[in-house]
Each structure stands twice: as C-alpha cells, then as structure tokens.
Amino acid sequence: MGPARVLRTRAELRNALTGARRPIGLVTTMGALHAGHASLIERARAENGTVLVTIFVNPRQFNDTADFEKYPRDEASDVQACAAAGADLVFIPSVDEIYPDGFQTSVRVGPLTVPLEGAARPGHFEGVTTVVAILLSLAGADRAYFGQKDAPQLLVVRRMAHDLGIGTDVVGCPIVREADGLALSSRNVRLTPAERAAAPVLRRALLAARSHYDAGERDGETLRSAMRATLATEPLAQPEYVSCSDPANLRELTRVEGAALLSLAVRFGDVRLIDNEPLP
Ligand code: AMP
C-alpha cells in the first residue's frame, strides 16, 4: 500500500474528495488505532474506490474530562496504520476545524439514546451524533463503516443518517477480539496487568448468558443474572450495567421472543469497558 494523504482542514478534505474515485468509504475513529479499526478500513478498501479515515478525539462525546485527557494519542503510528490497512486519505482536523468559532448546532436522537450507554454517559450520544453528522456531511461518503463493538452507537448513527436523509449507507462490522476474548479497545492499554488479566470476564459473562439462551432459556432476567454471576467471580470488575435488550429500541426484555442484544459495561479502576453479543 502507498502512503495515505493527510488532510487537516475542511477545505483540504473537500479538494481531495473532488473527483475522487467512487464509491467513497468512510471510517470514523478517535485514533489509537488497533486491529478492530484496521478491520473496518480493510472492509472499506475491499468495497470502495476511495477510502477515507477520520481521526478526531471528539471532546463533545466525553462525559468524563479525565477520560478525554487520558485518551491515548499517537498520530504518526495511526497514519501508518491507516495506510497499511488501505486508506487513501486521512482527515485529522483540529477541534476548531470541526467546531468553528460560534458553533452552536447539535444533533440529538430520541429514545434510542436514553437507556444503557445513554443513561450511563449523559451527553455522550449527542456528542457522537453531532460529530458524525458533520463528518458524514463533509465526506459525502457512499458508505460508512462502524463496529458492532459499539452496538448502540451503530443503531443511533444509522437512525440519524436515515432521519436526516444523509445518503450514506451505514455498515455494521463484527467485533475483533484478542485471543482471550477481550474486545479490542483503545482503552485496553490503560489497564494495569492485573486488570488486563481480569478483563476477559466481560466476554465470559456474555458467553454464560449465551449458553443459557442456547439451552432454551428465554427469560430476560435469568440471562442478566447469568452475566451478573460471572462478573461477580472477578473482584477487580465493577459492573455498571448488564442488559438483555430489544435491538430495535434497546429496551430491556422480560422475555426473548426474537432477536436480542446482550450487553454490559464494566469498570476496572478508572477504565470503562463495554462488550456485547447479539442473539440468536
Ligand atoms: P473509536 O476509535 O473507539 O471511536 O472506534 C472507531 C470505530 O471502530 C467505531 O465504529 C468502533 O465501533 C470501531 N471499533 C472499535 N473497536 C472495535 C473492535 N474491537 N472491533 C470492531 N470494531 C471496533
């Protein structure tokens, strides 16, 4: 793969995209790239004429200032990782470029953003949908690739793009995991060795609930209890929520009749991890 072209302003991006080979595939990231991000970029490469990756640590989607400040940043290695995975263009705007002087517009999605991640992280989704609306609008991409790892985000972004008539197809991509089952996340590097060793308990909890489901269990609370019981075996894990929800609206299910989303959020010290498993 050749080097990727780095763009820093809206105008540079617009120029680079004028006459770019279509379709255009977009992958939005906050940097600190890992194999999960690479899988999205590779998929975009396989399906599009031009691949654009954005790297922007979006202050508006952090409900916790310390989390924003401690978020890992390494631009040089990120640009290399983008190129290695097949990106043509990498847009790395400053905060002022995304939110110009006097900025006062916000995109807020309704009830989908209320439960789970929405409840645990006030303001988070409004920050996400506002920046993603800006990025989709600047990119004019045919397709945008998002990870199933952030399943609620995928649902919320798809809803927003549909509601606002943004002509970008929002594509969901599978979760990439470490060999021990831990979902790759930019925050994993902030775990202590002991926390890192404990973190696969998220996956084990999801799989415990899945095995009850596979054995015929359809009671939502029983599936949630199975996740809680597994998390309780790990003293370093501080569960924030466990959920068995309807993937259409993210409301908790009392009974699983059709599709369901098992999901959880767990803290290890000040690092917050999420994971999920779709049923069936
Ligand atoms: P982030 O940089 O954390 O905002 O993530 C950028 C994109 O990469 C989002 O669409 C995430 O869902 C996706 N992503 C993050 N981790 C993974 C993973 N382990 N597997 C697949 N996609 C991921």
XYZ file of C-alpha atoms and ligand atoms in Angstrom:
303
model
C 0.000 0.000 0.000
C 1.212 3.530 -0.748
C 1.288 6.336 1.809
C -2.011 7.901 2.812
C -2.569 11.625 2.276
C -3.112 13.580 5.485
C -5.676 16.412 5.394
C -6.260 18.870 8.226
C -8.893 21.348 7.118
C -12.420 21.128 5.744
C -11.177 22.841 2.560
C -8.310 20.355 2.061
C -10.751 17.496 2.527
C -13.224 18.956 0.063
C -10.457 19.421 -2.547
C -9.109 15.910 -2.059
C -12.596 14.427 -2.473
C -13.394 16.380 -5.640
C -13.096 13.868 -8.429
C -12.112 11.056 -6.038
C -12.826 7.578 -7.315
C -16.293 6.449 -6.151
C -17.724 4.819 -4.211
C -16.196 6.559 -1.196
C -15.920 4.512 2.017
C -15.560 6.306 5.349
C -14.242 5.036 8.698
C -14.548 7.449 11.626
C -12.175 6.890 14.574
C -10.703 8.588 17.601
C -7.222 7.278 16.751
C -5.106 4.929 18.905
C -5.794 2.505 16.103
C -5.812 -1.256 16.624
C -6.811 -4.327 14.629
C -10.510 -3.551 15.210
C -10.170 -0.254 13.358
C -7.977 -1.937 10.725
C -10.752 -4.458 10.025
C -13.135 -1.580 9.212
C -10.578 0.121 6.957
C -9.811 -3.167 5.157
C -13.503 -3.772 4.593
C -13.877 -0.234 3.232
C -10.860 -0.849 0.975
C -12.414 -4.028 -0.417
C -15.728 -2.342 -1.222
C -14.831 1.199 -2.379
C -12.783 3.192 -4.878
C -11.582 5.704 -2.260
C -11.107 5.085 1.465
C -11.216 7.992 3.903
C -10.372 7.575 7.599
C -11.020 10.341 10.101
C -9.054 10.688 13.350
C -10.645 13.063 15.821
C -10.776 12.735 19.593
C -14.142 14.425 19.945
C -14.312 16.395 23.200
C -18.122 16.633 22.997
C -18.684 12.892 23.369
C -16.656 12.534 26.576
C -18.868 12.924 29.610
C -15.739 12.456 31.758
C -12.939 15.058 31.357
C -10.248 12.748 32.785
C -11.193 10.084 30.207
C -10.766 12.692 27.442
C -7.415 13.864 28.775
C -6.078 10.334 29.231
C -7.332 9.109 25.859
C -4.264 7.663 24.032
C -2.989 9.713 21.061
C -0.255 8.745 18.572
C -0.754 10.423 15.219
C 2.332 9.137 13.387
C 1.662 5.483 14.078
C -2.070 5.971 13.382
C -1.370 7.401 9.916
C 0.886 4.418 9.191
C -1.785 2.001 10.382
C -4.355 3.710 8.123
C -2.064 3.355 5.100
C -1.211 -0.258 5.918
C -4.929 -1.126 6.058
C -5.542 0.584 2.694
C -6.669 4.145 3.430
C -6.122 6.747 0.690
C -6.970 9.807 2.770
C -6.705 10.536 6.494
C -8.568 13.560 7.829
C -7.084 14.807 11.131
C -8.857 18.052 11.970
C -8.260 20.258 14.999
C -11.120 20.859 17.438
C -11.579 24.374 15.972
C -11.812 22.949 12.453
C -14.708 20.704 13.447
C -16.347 23.241 15.778
C -15.589 26.639 14.230
C -15.909 29.865 16.175
C -19.514 30.441 17.184
C -20.520 26.812 16.666
C -23.995 26.242 18.120
C -25.575 23.288 16.351
C -26.348 19.937 17.869
C -27.868 16.696 16.612
C -29.854 14.740 19.181
C -31.511 11.388 18.555
C -34.563 10.497 20.690
C -35.477 7.472 22.852
C -32.769 5.187 21.406
C -30.192 7.279 23.259
C -31.930 7.068 26.654
C -31.110 3.564 28.034
C -27.775 1.791 28.631
C -24.837 3.796 27.250
C -27.111 6.836 27.006
C -28.048 6.580 30.683
C -24.506 5.765 31.830
C -22.871 8.586 29.844
C -25.034 11.737 29.803
C -24.397 13.830 26.684
C -22.305 11.119 25.054
C -24.601 10.290 22.149
C -25.398 13.921 21.392
C -21.637 14.439 21.033
C -21.366 11.391 18.798
C -24.303 12.212 16.527
C -23.243 15.845 16.197
C -19.687 14.992 15.118
C -20.741 12.070 12.917
C -23.319 14.282 11.166
C -20.544 16.812 10.452
C -18.134 14.112 9.230
C -20.757 12.396 7.043
C -21.689 15.747 5.574
C -18.064 16.736 4.862
C -17.193 13.323 3.398
C -20.303 12.777 1.258
C -19.372 9.103 1.501
C -21.361 6.330 -0.120
C -20.718 4.012 2.839
C -19.584 4.483 6.421
C -18.282 1.543 8.464
C -18.976 1.223 12.191
C -18.088 -1.555 14.644
C -20.683 -3.788 16.275
C -18.468 -3.358 19.357
C -20.346 -0.100 19.963
C -23.719 -1.626 19.084
C -25.881 1.212 20.473
C -23.726 3.753 18.581
C -24.245 1.820 15.358
C -28.026 1.874 15.890
C -28.098 5.552 16.809
C -25.913 6.611 13.847
C -27.971 4.531 11.415
C -31.175 6.101 12.774
C -29.721 9.608 12.493
C -28.457 9.118 8.918
C -31.863 7.786 7.895
C -33.821 10.529 9.692
C -31.689 13.369 8.284
C -31.772 11.958 4.751
C -27.990 11.578 4.665
C -27.353 9.345 1.672
C -24.582 7.307 3.307
C -25.146 3.614 3.856
C -24.174 2.775 7.479
C -22.466 -0.631 7.506
C -22.008 -2.662 10.732
C -18.832 -4.769 11.097
C -18.047 -7.657 13.501
C -16.156 -7.247 16.790
C -12.419 -8.033 16.644
C -11.128 -9.707 19.836
C -7.878 -10.683 21.500
C -7.152 -14.423 21.703
C -8.552 -14.490 25.252
C -11.848 -12.949 24.120
C -11.308 -9.338 25.231
C -12.756 -6.988 22.603
C -10.043 -4.715 21.211
C -10.406 -1.173 22.508
C -8.151 1.876 22.570
C -8.749 1.965 26.322
C -7.270 -1.524 26.923
C -3.731 -0.063 27.074
C -4.750 1.827 30.217
C -5.476 -1.390 32.154
C -2.891 -2.499 34.741
C -1.503 -6.021 34.132
C -3.847 -7.401 36.816
C -6.857 -5.612 35.288
C -5.870 -6.773 31.806
C -5.763 -10.355 33.080
C -9.235 -9.903 34.622
C -10.860 -8.115 31.662
C -11.874 -11.219 29.615
C -14.583 -11.688 32.276
C -16.777 -9.433 30.080
C -16.676 -11.998 27.297
C -17.141 -14.894 29.730
C -20.228 -13.202 31.182
C -21.744 -12.756 27.718
C -20.965 -16.361 26.810
C -22.502 -17.608 30.084
C -25.760 -15.879 29.161
C -25.494 -17.159 25.600
C -25.110 -20.752 26.768
C -28.312 -20.409 28.861
C -30.009 -18.985 25.767
C -28.682 -21.833 23.590
C -30.061 -24.290 26.162
C -33.529 -22.757 25.663
C -33.683 -20.069 28.388
C -35.803 -17.108 27.246
C -36.331 -15.193 30.486
C -34.540 -11.832 30.240
C -33.828 -11.547 33.959
C -32.316 -15.057 34.069
C -29.962 -14.120 31.226
C -28.996 -10.881 33.009
C -28.421 -12.836 36.256
C -26.086 -15.217 34.442
C -23.960 -12.227 33.356
C -24.006 -10.728 36.886
C -22.990 -14.057 38.451
C -19.981 -14.406 36.137
C -18.867 -10.796 36.708
C -19.109 -11.375 40.482
C -16.360 -14.015 40.238
C -13.856 -11.287 39.295
C -13.030 -8.970 42.236
C -11.418 -6.259 40.051
C -14.549 -5.922 37.894
C -17.062 -3.246 38.942
C -20.171 -3.818 36.800
C -22.031 -0.713 35.655
C -24.884 -2.452 33.883
C -25.823 -5.784 32.343
C -28.582 -5.852 29.775
C -30.681 -8.095 27.602
C -32.482 -5.667 25.328
C -34.562 -5.418 22.194
C -32.083 -4.414 19.448
C -34.783 -2.335 17.752
C -35.157 0.109 20.673
C -32.650 -1.022 23.379
C -35.435 -1.534 25.954
C -34.926 -4.322 28.487
C -36.695 -7.550 27.590
C -38.663 -9.584 30.108
C -38.787 -12.399 27.558
C -36.674 -13.024 24.477
C -39.078 -13.772 21.620
C -36.968 -12.814 18.596
C -33.620 -11.032 18.332
C -31.962 -9.677 21.479
C -28.784 -7.837 22.411
C -26.810 -8.966 25.451
C -24.579 -6.090 26.545
C -22.610 -4.880 29.528
C -20.378 -2.117 30.831
C -17.752 -2.819 33.491
C -15.180 -0.632 35.204
C -11.665 -1.702 36.100
C -10.301 1.139 38.200
C -10.983 4.238 36.087
C -11.120 2.350 32.782
C -14.594 1.599 31.481
C -15.047 -1.333 29.069
C -18.113 -2.417 27.077
C -18.952 -5.525 25.086
C -21.998 -7.223 23.615
C -23.324 -10.332 21.973
C -26.281 -10.367 19.597
C -28.828 -13.216 19.906
C -29.540 -15.508 18.228
P -13.289 4.571 18.275
O -11.953 4.988 17.770
O -13.241 3.840 19.585
O -14.301 5.691 18.257
O -13.839 3.495 17.254
C -13.943 3.791 15.878
C -14.717 2.705 15.191
O -14.044 1.454 15.367
C -16.121 2.527 15.779
O -17.023 2.282 14.709
C -15.959 1.326 16.654
O -17.162 0.597 16.842
C -14.946 0.505 15.871
N -14.276 -0.459 16.749
C -13.652 -0.200 17.931
N -13.195 -1.340 18.488
C -13.546 -2.347 17.645
C -13.370 -3.775 17.660
N -12.755 -4.393 18.666
N -13.854 -4.493 16.622
C -14.501 -3.865 15.593
N -14.696 -2.544 15.521
C -14.231 -1.777 16.531
